[in-house]
Amino acid sequence: MDPSFLILQLLSYPNTDPTATPKPLPTDDATNRAVSVLDRTPLVDLHKIGVVYAAPGQTEEAEILFNCAGSRFYGLFLQSLGRLVRLKGCREVYTGGLDTSDDVDGKYAVYSQDHLSQTIFHCTTLMPSPEHDPLSTGKKRHIGNDFITIIWNESGLPFAFDTIPAQFNFVNIIIEPVGSMNEKGIGVVKQYNEHMFKAYAQFREDMPEVGALWDPKLISGAALGSFVKQTAVQCNIFAQIFWQCVSGNMYTSNARERLRQINRMKNRVVANAPERPGSAGGGDAGSGVGQGLDLNVLLDFSRFT
């Protein structure tokens, strides 16, 4: 986009108010640092959500994290969360700390985005399970730093909150199939969409219960992915606010932080701007006449092209 076109969209031309005239940023180290920080601040909010598969009969952390595949219904659920992105060389999307150089954390990840946020799902079944790491410490490195974890529980047993203990584990969203699952035949997608699932949330003791899953819900497979994704993102936002408050800080969204940085640059330019001729008084305020201002100059739009 041509910068001259953009500046004309921001100005109410013809505007004779001298305070509305764009002012260039000074070319100095302070401005370069401020612009660099602004460039590194994302435009949207970023979320990373853990996804774990518990196979029939599994209740221990090591065996659950060691899974590198799941059921067909679990696979369809992952598809409903977002799209697969190739991690190696990935620069265009948020990967939430997953390796993008040597496939250390797997070749692919599930990713979703909208106009306000980007979400990466740390799916343990998409990460490698090397024999030399029976405790899956590589997977735990990511899951343990996620505030929210989605548990696809096919164990047939209750899932305890501390099954996968972690310092930052605030909420577990548990999904359990209701009744037997018929995953055979060519109509498995239809069977998944029509099947009912029980979804509920577990909260850390010191965290308030939030979101739509503080009490159990029965949800069809057709609506499960979008509902769980929205709930997980909402819980993640609240968990970030909760964690910042506990730490004695104030939560700030990326959009608000960018606005703060822009305002700081603006205030610095205004503070260092030389005083306008005739600004001490005289003439009709607001008209520009009698303030040392040439109306023809003010109406000359070619200055911005």
PDB file of C-alpha atoms in Angstrom:
ATOM      1  CA  MET A   1       0.000   0.000   0.000  1.00  0.00           C
ATOM      2  CA  ASP A   2       1.250   3.465  -0.895  1.00  0.00           C
ATOM      3  CA  PRO A   3       1.908   5.471   2.309  1.00  0.00           C
ATOM      4  CA  SER A   4       0.564   8.613   0.643  1.00  0.00           C
ATOM      5  CA  PHE A   5      -2.784   6.874   0.121  1.00  0.00           C
ATOM      6  CA  LEU A   6      -2.921   5.758   3.753  1.00  0.00           C
ATOM      7  CA  ILE A   7      -2.185   9.206   5.162  1.00  0.00           C
ATOM      8  CA  LEU A   8      -4.988  10.721   3.077  1.00  0.00           C
ATOM      9  CA  GLN A   9      -7.450   8.251   4.612  1.00  0.00           C
ATOM     10  CA  LEU A  10      -6.467   9.391   8.096  1.00  0.00           C
ATOM     11  CA  LEU A  11      -6.809  13.112   7.395  1.00  0.00           C
ATOM     12  CA  SER A  12     -10.078  15.005   7.101  1.00  0.00           C
ATOM     13  CA  TYR A  13      -9.009  17.026   4.066  1.00  0.00           C
ATOM     14  CA  PRO A  14      -9.281  19.956   3.781  1.00  0.00           C
ATOM     15  CA  ASN A  15      -8.444  20.526   7.439  1.00  0.00           C
ATOM     16  CA  THR A  16      -7.137  23.968   8.397  1.00  0.00           C
ATOM     17  CA  ASP A  17      -6.305  22.937  11.956  1.00  0.00           C
ATOM     18  CA  PRO A  18      -2.493  22.978  12.202  1.00  0.00           C
ATOM     19  CA  THR A  19      -2.547  20.413  15.036  1.00  0.00           C
ATOM     20  CA  ALA A  20      -3.912  17.830  12.586  1.00  0.00           C
ATOM     21  CA  THR A  21      -0.874  18.058  10.328  1.00  0.00           C
ATOM     22  CA  PRO A  22       1.161  14.818  10.339  1.00  0.00           C
ATOM     23  CA  LYS A  23       4.554  15.162  11.973  1.00  0.00           C
ATOM     24  CA  PRO A  24       7.461  12.939  10.944  1.00  0.00           C
ATOM     25  CA  LEU A  25       9.188  10.902  13.612  1.00  0.00           C
ATOM     26  CA  PRO A  26      12.728  12.042  14.347  1.00  0.00           C
ATOM     27  CA  THR A  27      15.500   9.920  12.924  1.00  0.00           C
ATOM     28  CA  ASP A  28      17.366   8.902  16.058  1.00  0.00           C
ATOM     29  CA  ASP A  29      18.176   5.846  18.168  1.00  0.00           C
ATOM     30  CA  ALA A  30      15.185   6.292  20.471  1.00  0.00           C
ATOM     31  CA  THR A  31      12.763   6.243  17.542  1.00  0.00           C
ATOM     32  CA  ASN A  32      14.464   3.227  15.987  1.00  0.00           C
ATOM     33  CA  ARG A  33      14.175   1.329  19.271  1.00  0.00           C
ATOM     34  CA  ALA A  34      10.514   2.289  19.686  1.00  0.00           C
ATOM     35  CA  VAL A  35       9.622   1.208  16.145  1.00  0.00           C
ATOM     36  CA  SER A  36      11.552  -2.039  16.619  1.00  0.00           C
ATOM     37  CA  VAL A  37       9.600  -2.848  19.794  1.00  0.00           C
ATOM     38  CA  LEU A  38       6.339  -2.018  18.028  1.00  0.00           C
ATOM     39  CA  ASP A  39       7.236  -4.346  15.149  1.00  0.00           C
ATOM     40  CA  ARG A  40       7.845  -7.201  17.601  1.00  0.00           C
ATOM     41  CA  THR A  41       4.485  -6.727  19.335  1.00  0.00           C
ATOM     42  CA  PRO A  42       1.877  -8.952  17.633  1.00  0.00           C
ATOM     43  CA  LEU A  43      -1.235  -7.438  16.115  1.00  0.00           C
ATOM     44  CA  VAL A  44      -3.520 -10.080  17.660  1.00  0.00           C
ATOM     45  CA  ASP A  45      -3.640 -12.085  20.875  1.00  0.00           C
ATOM     46  CA  LEU A  46      -1.690 -15.359  20.895  1.00  0.00           C
ATOM     47  CA  HIS A  47      -2.840 -18.563  22.584  1.00  0.00           C
ATOM     48  CA  LYS A  48      -1.241 -21.980  23.095  1.00  0.00           C
ATOM     49  CA  ILE A  49      -3.451 -24.856  24.203  1.00  0.00           C
ATOM     50  CA  GLY A  50      -2.359 -28.376  25.121  1.00  0.00           C
ATOM     51  CA  VAL A  51      -4.157 -31.424  23.694  1.00  0.00           C
ATOM     52  CA  VAL A  52      -3.618 -34.862  25.264  1.00  0.00           C
ATOM     53  CA  TYR A  53      -5.010 -38.293  24.331  1.00  0.00           C
ATOM     54  CA  ALA A  54      -5.661 -40.904  27.038  1.00  0.00           C
ATOM     55  CA  ALA A  55      -6.169 -44.372  25.545  1.00  0.00           C
ATOM     56  CA  PRO A  56      -8.379 -47.073  27.149  1.00  0.00           C
ATOM     57  CA  GLY A  57      -7.081 -48.049  30.587  1.00  0.00           C
ATOM     58  CA  GLN A  58      -4.411 -45.316  30.767  1.00  0.00           C
ATOM     59  CA  THR A  59      -4.179 -43.299  33.988  1.00  0.00           C
ATOM     60  CA  GLU A  60      -0.446 -42.554  34.381  1.00  0.00           C
ATOM     61  CA  GLU A  61       1.327 -39.496  33.017  1.00  0.00           C
ATOM     62  CA  ALA A  62       4.163 -41.374  31.307  1.00  0.00           C
ATOM     63  CA  GLU A  63       1.936 -43.728  29.312  1.00  0.00           C
ATOM     64  CA  ILE A  64      -0.503 -40.970  28.348  1.00  0.00           C
ATOM     65  CA  LEU A  65       2.200 -38.615  27.089  1.00  0.00           C
ATOM     66  CA  PHE A  66       3.971 -41.438  25.234  1.00  0.00           C
ATOM     67  CA  ASN A  67       0.999 -41.905  22.885  1.00  0.00           C
ATOM     68  CA  CYS A  68       1.819 -40.938  19.312  1.00  0.00           C
ATOM     69  CA  ALA A  69      -1.603 -41.761  17.840  1.00  0.00           C
ATOM     70  CA  GLY A  70      -5.240 -41.783  18.879  1.00  0.00           C
ATOM     71  CA  SER A  71      -8.635 -43.101  17.834  1.00  0.00           C
ATOM     72  CA  ARG A  72     -10.401 -42.053  14.645  1.00  0.00           C
ATOM     73  CA  PHE A  73     -12.857 -39.918  16.603  1.00  0.00           C
ATOM     74  CA  TYR A  74      -9.913 -38.187  18.267  1.00  0.00           C
ATOM     75  CA  GLY A  75      -8.399 -37.514  14.841  1.00  0.00           C
ATOM     76  CA  LEU A  76     -11.656 -35.993  13.607  1.00  0.00           C
ATOM     77  CA  PHE A  77     -11.737 -33.807  16.703  1.00  0.00           C
ATOM     78  CA  LEU A  78      -8.246 -32.483  15.905  1.00  0.00           C
ATOM     79  CA  GLN A  79      -9.398 -31.663  12.373  1.00  0.00           C
ATOM     80  CA  SER A  80     -12.284 -29.636  13.797  1.00  0.00           C
ATOM     81  CA  LEU A  81      -9.899 -27.531  15.912  1.00  0.00           C
ATOM     82  CA  GLY A  82      -7.973 -26.071  12.981  1.00  0.00           C
ATOM     83  CA  ARG A  83      -5.638 -26.825  10.103  1.00  0.00           C
ATOM     84  CA  LEU A  84      -2.293 -28.570   9.992  1.00  0.00           C
ATOM     85  CA  VAL A  85       0.784 -26.388   9.526  1.00  0.00           C
ATOM     86  CA  ARG A  86       4.261 -27.611   8.619  1.00  0.00           C
ATOM     87  CA  LEU A  87       6.560 -26.609  11.457  1.00  0.00           C
ATOM     88  CA  LYS A  88       9.927 -26.725   9.727  1.00  0.00           C
ATOM     89  CA  GLY A  89      10.709 -23.286   8.356  1.00  0.00           C
ATOM     90  CA  CYS A  90       7.379 -21.911   9.583  1.00  0.00           C
ATOM     91  CA  ARG A  91       7.566 -18.151  10.053  1.00  0.00           C
ATOM     92  CA  GLU A  92       4.110 -16.917   9.120  1.00  0.00           C
ATOM     93  CA  VAL A  93       2.145 -18.282  12.097  1.00  0.00           C
ATOM     94  CA  TYR A  94       2.534 -18.431  15.858  1.00  0.00           C
ATOM     95  CA  THR A  95       3.955 -21.814  16.934  1.00  0.00           C
ATOM     96  CA  GLY A  96       3.942 -21.369  20.702  1.00  0.00           C
ATOM     97  CA  GLY A  97       7.557 -22.418  21.194  1.00  0.00           C
ATOM     98  CA  LEU A  98       7.453 -25.512  18.961  1.00  0.00           C
ATOM     99  CA  ASP A  99      10.705 -26.155  17.110  1.00  0.00           C
ATOM    100  CA  THR A 100      10.710 -24.842  13.544  1.00  0.00           C
ATOM    101  CA  SER A 101      14.209 -25.917  12.524  1.00  0.00           C
ATOM    102  CA  ASP A 102      14.767 -29.660  12.891  1.00  0.00           C
ATOM    103  CA  ASP A 103      11.348 -31.258  13.523  1.00  0.00           C
ATOM    104  CA  VAL A 104      12.284 -31.818  17.160  1.00  0.00           C
ATOM    105  CA  ASP A 105       8.639 -31.355  18.194  1.00  0.00           C
ATOM    106  CA  GLY A 106       7.174 -33.150  15.193  1.00  0.00           C
ATOM    107  CA  LYS A 107       6.510 -32.241  11.597  1.00  0.00           C
ATOM    108  CA  TYR A 108       3.053 -30.724  12.001  1.00  0.00           C
ATOM    109  CA  ALA A 109       0.897 -28.838  14.483  1.00  0.00           C
ATOM    110  CA  VAL A 110      -2.770 -27.859  14.609  1.00  0.00           C
ATOM    111  CA  TYR A 111      -3.313 -24.129  14.170  1.00  0.00           C
ATOM    112  CA  SER A 112      -6.335 -21.823  14.146  1.00  0.00           C
ATOM    113  CA  GLN A 113      -6.802 -18.092  13.651  1.00  0.00           C
ATOM    114  CA  ASP A 114      -9.445 -15.403  13.372  1.00  0.00           C
ATOM    115  CA  HIS A 115      -9.412 -11.599  13.169  1.00  0.00           C
ATOM    116  CA  LEU A 116      -8.575 -11.234  16.871  1.00  0.00           C
ATOM    117  CA  SER A 117      -6.308 -14.154  17.764  1.00  0.00           C
ATOM    118  CA  GLN A 118      -3.996 -16.952  16.709  1.00  0.00           C
ATOM    119  CA  THR A 119      -4.090 -20.304  18.512  1.00  0.00           C
ATOM    120  CA  ILE A 120      -1.581 -23.156  18.351  1.00  0.00           C
ATOM    121  CA  PHE A 121      -2.459 -26.544  19.804  1.00  0.00           C
ATOM    122  CA  HIS A 122       0.338 -28.545  21.431  1.00  0.00           C
ATOM    123  CA  CYS A 123      -0.944 -32.008  20.480  1.00  0.00           C
ATOM    124  CA  THR A 124       1.137 -34.669  22.211  1.00  0.00           C
ATOM    125  CA  THR A 125       0.183 -37.285  19.609  1.00  0.00           C
ATOM    126  CA  LEU A 126       1.764 -35.158  16.867  1.00  0.00           C
ATOM    127  CA  MET A 127       5.057 -34.956  18.754  1.00  0.00           C
ATOM    128  CA  PRO A 128       7.663 -37.740  18.557  1.00  0.00           C
ATOM    129  CA  SER A 129       7.995 -40.320  21.354  1.00  0.00           C
ATOM    130  CA  PRO A 130      11.646 -41.436  21.237  1.00  0.00           C
ATOM    131  CA  GLU A 131      12.597 -44.597  23.117  1.00  0.00           C
ATOM    132  CA  HIS A 132      15.367 -42.764  24.971  1.00  0.00           C
ATOM    133  CA  ASP A 133      12.752 -40.463  26.535  1.00  0.00           C
ATOM    134  CA  PRO A 134      10.205 -42.807  28.191  1.00  0.00           C
ATOM    135  CA  LEU A 135       8.921 -39.982  30.420  1.00  0.00           C
ATOM    136  CA  SER A 136       8.253 -37.747  27.390  1.00  0.00           C
ATOM    137  CA  THR A 137      10.063 -34.785  28.890  1.00  0.00           C
ATOM    138  CA  GLY A 138      10.136 -33.144  25.450  1.00  0.00           C
ATOM    139  CA  LYS A 139       6.334 -33.144  25.318  1.00  0.00           C
ATOM    140  CA  LYS A 140       6.016 -32.148  28.973  1.00  0.00           C
ATOM    141  CA  ARG A 141       8.183 -29.111  28.243  1.00  0.00           C
ATOM    142  CA  HIS A 142       5.320 -27.702  26.163  1.00  0.00           C
ATOM    143  CA  ILE A 143       2.262 -29.150  27.909  1.00  0.00           C
ATOM    144  CA  GLY A 144       3.622 -28.097  31.299  1.00  0.00           C
ATOM    145  CA  ASN A 145       3.743 -24.452  30.217  1.00  0.00           C
ATOM    146  CA  ASP A 146       0.218 -24.353  28.782  1.00  0.00           C
ATOM    147  CA  PHE A 147      -2.400 -22.739  31.006  1.00  0.00           C
ATOM    148  CA  ILE A 148      -5.180 -24.805  29.395  1.00  0.00           C
ATOM    149  CA  THR A 149      -5.058 -28.495  28.449  1.00  0.00           C
ATOM    150  CA  ILE A 150      -7.718 -30.391  26.499  1.00  0.00           C
ATOM    151  CA  ILE A 151      -7.887 -34.053  27.571  1.00  0.00           C
ATOM    152  CA  TRP A 152      -9.492 -36.547  25.187  1.00  0.00           C
ATOM    153  CA  ASN A 153     -10.256 -39.231  27.758  1.00  0.00           C
ATOM    154  CA  GLU A 154     -11.010 -42.703  26.396  1.00  0.00           C
ATOM    155  CA  SER A 155      -9.506 -44.431  29.438  1.00  0.00           C
ATOM    156  CA  GLY A 156     -12.926 -45.368  30.808  1.00  0.00           C
ATOM    157  CA  LEU A 157     -11.781 -44.018  34.178  1.00  0.00           C
ATOM    158  CA  PRO A 158     -12.012 -40.600  35.849  1.00  0.00           C
ATOM    159  CA  PHE A 159      -9.171 -38.255  34.904  1.00  0.00           C
ATOM    160  CA  ALA A 160      -7.541 -36.679  37.963  1.00  0.00           C
ATOM    161  CA  PHE A 161      -6.514 -33.027  37.697  1.00  0.00           C
ATOM    162  CA  ASP A 162      -2.943 -33.759  38.837  1.00  0.00           C
ATOM    163  CA  THR A 163      -2.403 -36.644  36.407  1.00  0.00           C
ATOM    164  CA  ILE A 164      -0.072 -34.345  34.450  1.00  0.00           C
ATOM    165  CA  PRO A 165       1.174 -31.960  37.152  1.00  0.00           C
ATOM    166  CA  ALA A 166       2.584 -28.604  36.073  1.00  0.00           C
ATOM    167  CA  GLN A 167       3.142 -25.195  37.615  1.00  0.00           C
ATOM    168  CA  PHE A 168       1.040 -23.372  35.015  1.00  0.00           C
ATOM    169  CA  ASN A 169      -1.774 -25.895  34.590  1.00  0.00           C
ATOM    170  CA  PHE A 170      -4.872 -23.879  35.505  1.00  0.00           C
ATOM    171  CA  VAL A 171      -7.680 -25.632  33.604  1.00  0.00           C
ATOM    172  CA  ASN A 172      -8.264 -29.103  32.165  1.00  0.00           C
ATOM    173  CA  ILE A 173     -11.070 -29.466  29.622  1.00  0.00           C
ATOM    174  CA  ILE A 174     -12.106 -33.124  29.662  1.00  0.00           C
ATOM    175  CA  ILE A 175     -13.865 -34.762  26.704  1.00  0.00           C
ATOM    176  CA  GLU A 176     -15.309 -38.245  27.161  1.00  0.00           C
ATOM    177  CA  PRO A 177     -17.313 -40.215  24.556  1.00  0.00           C
ATOM    178  CA  VAL A 178     -20.752 -41.243  25.773  1.00  0.00           C
ATOM    179  CA  GLY A 179     -21.482 -44.924  25.171  1.00  0.00           C
ATOM    180  CA  SER A 180     -19.601 -47.179  22.784  1.00  0.00           C
ATOM    181  CA  MET A 181     -17.940 -45.711  19.714  1.00  0.00           C
ATOM    182  CA  ASN A 182     -18.448 -47.336  16.327  1.00  0.00           C
ATOM    183  CA  GLU A 183     -15.426 -46.146  14.352  1.00  0.00           C
ATOM    184  CA  LYS A 184     -15.605 -48.761  11.618  1.00  0.00           C
ATOM    185  CA  GLY A 185     -16.906 -48.383   8.097  1.00  0.00           C
ATOM    186  CA  ILE A 186     -16.930 -45.550   5.599  1.00  0.00           C
ATOM    187  CA  GLY A 187     -19.486 -43.507   7.527  1.00  0.00           C
ATOM    188  CA  VAL A 188     -17.162 -42.692  10.417  1.00  0.00           C
ATOM    189  CA  VAL A 189     -17.461 -38.913   9.891  1.00  0.00           C
ATOM    190  CA  LYS A 190     -21.255 -39.069  10.087  1.00  0.00           C
ATOM    191  CA  GLN A 191     -20.996 -41.325  13.134  1.00  0.00           C
ATOM    192  CA  TYR A 192     -18.671 -38.838  14.812  1.00  0.00           C
ATOM    193  CA  ASN A 193     -20.933 -35.869  14.033  1.00  0.00           C
ATOM    194  CA  GLU A 194     -23.952 -37.666  15.494  1.00  0.00           C
ATOM    195  CA  HIS A 195     -22.164 -39.124  18.516  1.00  0.00           C
ATOM    196  CA  MET A 196     -22.562 -37.417  21.882  1.00  0.00           C
ATOM    197  CA  PHE A 197     -19.632 -36.407  24.075  1.00  0.00           C
ATOM    198  CA  LYS A 198     -19.462 -35.312  27.680  1.00  0.00           C
ATOM    199  CA  ALA A 199     -17.371 -32.168  28.175  1.00  0.00           C
ATOM    200  CA  TYR A 200     -16.487 -30.532  31.471  1.00  0.00           C
ATOM    201  CA  ALA A 201     -13.682 -28.507  33.039  1.00  0.00           C
ATOM    202  CA  GLN A 202     -11.391 -29.014  36.016  1.00  0.00           C
ATOM    203  CA  PHE A 203      -9.911 -25.938  37.709  1.00  0.00           C
ATOM    204  CA  ARG A 204      -6.886 -25.454  39.902  1.00  0.00           C
ATOM    205  CA  GLU A 205      -7.840 -24.931  43.533  1.00  0.00           C
ATOM    206  CA  ASP A 206      -6.968 -21.240  43.674  1.00  0.00           C
ATOM    207  CA  MET A 207      -8.563 -20.320  40.334  1.00  0.00           C
ATOM    208  CA  PRO A 208     -12.233 -19.279  40.041  1.00  0.00           C
ATOM    209  CA  GLU A 209     -14.498 -21.403  37.868  1.00  0.00           C
ATOM    210  CA  VAL A 210     -15.090 -19.645  34.545  1.00  0.00           C
ATOM    211  CA  GLY A 211     -16.413 -20.469  31.120  1.00  0.00           C
ATOM    212  CA  ALA A 212     -19.281 -22.582  29.888  1.00  0.00           C
ATOM    213  CA  LEU A 213     -17.911 -25.918  31.154  1.00  0.00           C
ATOM    214  CA  TRP A 214     -17.904 -25.315  34.900  1.00  0.00           C
ATOM    215  CA  ASP A 215     -20.717 -27.883  34.847  1.00  0.00           C
ATOM    216  CA  PRO A 216     -20.777 -30.873  32.433  1.00  0.00           C
ATOM    217  CA  LYS A 217     -22.324 -30.526  28.981  1.00  0.00           C
ATOM    218  CA  LEU A 218     -23.438 -33.087  26.398  1.00  0.00           C
ATOM    219  CA  ILE A 219     -22.308 -31.973  22.941  1.00  0.00           C
ATOM    220  CA  SER A 220     -22.572 -33.600  19.528  1.00  0.00           C
ATOM    221  CA  GLY A 221     -19.437 -34.259  17.539  1.00  0.00           C
ATOM    222  CA  ALA A 222     -20.604 -31.766  14.900  1.00  0.00           C
ATOM    223  CA  ALA A 223     -20.418 -28.895  17.421  1.00  0.00           C
ATOM    224  CA  LEU A 224     -17.687 -30.237  19.695  1.00  0.00           C
ATOM    225  CA  GLY A 225     -14.603 -28.742  18.033  1.00  0.00           C
ATOM    226  CA  SER A 226     -15.778 -25.142  17.737  1.00  0.00           C
ATOM    227  CA  PHE A 227     -17.349 -25.147  21.203  1.00  0.00           C
ATOM    228  CA  VAL A 228     -14.278 -26.562  22.945  1.00  0.00           C
ATOM    229  CA  LYS A 229     -11.925 -24.258  21.024  1.00  0.00           C
ATOM    230  CA  GLN A 230     -13.849 -21.117  21.966  1.00  0.00           C
ATOM    231  CA  THR A 231     -14.113 -22.239  25.581  1.00  0.00           C
ATOM    232  CA  ALA A 232     -10.384 -23.030  25.749  1.00  0.00           C
ATOM    233  CA  VAL A 233      -9.447 -19.602  24.356  1.00  0.00           C
ATOM    234  CA  GLN A 234     -11.778 -17.835  26.797  1.00  0.00           C
ATOM    235  CA  CYS A 235     -10.324 -19.796  29.714  1.00  0.00           C
ATOM    236  CA  ASN A 236      -6.805 -19.031  28.500  1.00  0.00           C
ATOM    237  CA  ILE A 237      -7.518 -15.287  28.471  1.00  0.00           C
ATOM    238  CA  PHE A 238      -8.905 -15.474  31.990  1.00  0.00           C
ATOM    239  CA  ALA A 239      -5.953 -17.612  33.139  1.00  0.00           C
ATOM    240  CA  GLN A 240      -3.527 -14.987  31.802  1.00  0.00           C
ATOM    241  CA  ILE A 241      -5.410 -12.249  33.661  1.00  0.00           C
ATOM    242  CA  PHE A 242      -5.488 -14.388  36.816  1.00  0.00           C
ATOM    243  CA  TRP A 243      -1.765 -15.168  36.622  1.00  0.00           C
ATOM    244  CA  GLN A 244      -0.832 -11.516  36.087  1.00  0.00           C
ATOM    245  CA  CYS A 245      -2.981 -10.448  39.050  1.00  0.00           C
ATOM    246  CA  VAL A 246      -1.429 -13.119  41.283  1.00  0.00           C
ATOM    247  CA  SER A 247       2.018 -11.902  40.187  1.00  0.00           C
ATOM    248  CA  GLY A 248       1.102  -8.316  41.067  1.00  0.00           C
ATOM    249  CA  ASN A 249       0.944  -7.150  37.459  1.00  0.00           C
ATOM    250  CA  MET A 250      -1.827  -5.931  35.164  1.00  0.00           C
ATOM    251  CA  TYR A 251      -2.835  -7.945  32.117  1.00  0.00           C
ATOM    252  CA  THR A 252      -2.497  -6.047  28.843  1.00  0.00           C
ATOM    253  CA  SER A 253      -3.667  -7.339  25.487  1.00  0.00           C
ATOM    254  CA  ASN A 254      -1.369  -7.001  22.479  1.00  0.00           C
ATOM    255  CA  ALA A 255      -3.678  -4.423  20.875  1.00  0.00           C
ATOM    256  CA  ARG A 256      -3.633  -2.283  24.004  1.00  0.00           C
ATOM    257  CA  GLU A 257       0.137  -2.593  24.343  1.00  0.00           C
ATOM    258  CA  ARG A 258       0.615  -1.452  20.733  1.00  0.00           C
ATOM    259  CA  LEU A 259      -1.617   1.565  21.417  1.00  0.00           C
ATOM    260  CA  ARG A 260       0.499   2.439  24.453  1.00  0.00           C
ATOM    261  CA  GLN A 261       3.684   2.310  22.405  1.00  0.00           C
ATOM    262  CA  ILE A 262       2.194   4.466  19.643  1.00  0.00           C
ATOM    263  CA  ASN A 263       0.997   7.026  22.190  1.00  0.00           C
ATOM    264  CA  ARG A 264       4.462   7.149  23.769  1.00  0.00           C
ATOM    265  CA  MET A 265       6.026   7.900  20.392  1.00  0.00           C
ATOM    266  CA  LYS A 266       3.376  10.533  19.701  1.00  0.00           C
ATOM    267  CA  ASN A 267       3.858  12.232  23.073  1.00  0.00           C
ATOM    268  CA  ARG A 268       7.605  12.318  22.538  1.00  0.00           C
ATOM    269  CA  VAL A 269       7.206  14.014  19.144  1.00  0.00           C
ATOM    270  CA  VAL A 270       4.711  16.542  20.518  1.00  0.00           C
ATOM    271  CA  ALA A 271       6.929  17.344  23.508  1.00  0.00           C
ATOM    272  CA  ASN A 272       9.957  17.979  21.302  1.00  0.00           C
ATOM    273  CA  ALA A 273       8.102  19.874  18.560  1.00  0.00           C
ATOM    274  CA  PRO A 274       9.083  23.551  18.157  1.00  0.00           C
ATOM    275  CA  GLU A 275       6.458  26.135  19.038  1.00  0.00           C
ATOM    276  CA  ARG A 276       4.344  27.214  16.054  1.00  0.00           C
ATOM    277  CA  PRO A 277       4.646  30.819  14.900  1.00  0.00           C
ATOM    278  CA  GLY A 278       1.749  32.871  16.169  1.00  0.00           C
ATOM    279  CA  SER A 279       0.571  30.219  18.603  1.00  0.00           C
ATOM    280  CA  ALA A 280       0.836  32.624  21.544  1.00  0.00           C
ATOM    281  CA  GLY A 281      -2.296  34.425  20.419  1.00  0.00           C
ATOM    282  CA  GLY A 282      -3.952  36.572  17.791  1.00  0.00           C
ATOM    283  CA  GLY A 283      -6.358  35.785  15.052  1.00  0.00           C
ATOM    284  CA  ASP A 284      -9.371  33.561  14.955  1.00  0.00           C
ATOM    285  CA  ALA A 285      -8.627  30.369  16.883  1.00  0.00           C
ATOM    286  CA  GLY A 286      -9.197  27.287  14.806  1.00  0.00           C
ATOM    287  CA  SER A 287      -9.371  29.107  11.498  1.00  0.00           C
ATOM    288  CA  GLY A 288      -5.634  29.368  10.919  1.00  0.00           C
ATOM    289  CA  VAL A 289      -6.055  33.000   9.862  1.00  0.00           C
ATOM    290  CA  GLY A 290      -3.839  35.428  11.763  1.00  0.00           C
ATOM    291  CA  GLN A 291      -1.674  32.627  13.159  1.00  0.00           C
ATOM    292  CA  GLY A 292       1.092  32.870  10.582  1.00  0.00           C
ATOM    293  CA  LEU A 293      -0.457  30.100   8.516  1.00  0.00           C
ATOM    294  CA  ASP A 294      -0.942  30.175   4.770  1.00  0.00           C
ATOM    295  CA  LEU A 295      -4.376  28.786   3.864  1.00  0.00           C
ATOM    296  CA  ASN A 296      -3.143  27.831   0.403  1.00  0.00           C
ATOM    297  CA  VAL A 297      -0.410  25.732   1.966  1.00  0.00           C
ATOM    298  CA  LEU A 298      -2.902  24.003   4.239  1.00  0.00           C
ATOM    299  CA  LEU A 299      -5.099  23.103   1.261  1.00  0.00           C
ATOM    300  CA  ASP A 300      -2.216  21.716  -0.769  1.00  0.00           C
ATOM    301  CA  PHE A 301      -2.842  17.941  -0.618  1.00  0.00           C
ATOM    302  CA  SER A 302       0.217  17.267  -2.777  1.00  0.00           C
ATOM    303  CA  ARG A 303       2.358  17.546   0.361  1.00  0.00           C
ATOM    304  CA  PHE A 304       1.086  14.099   1.343  1.00  0.00           C
ATOM    305  CA  THR A 305       1.526  12.370  -2.017  1.00  0.00           C
TER     306      THR A 305
END
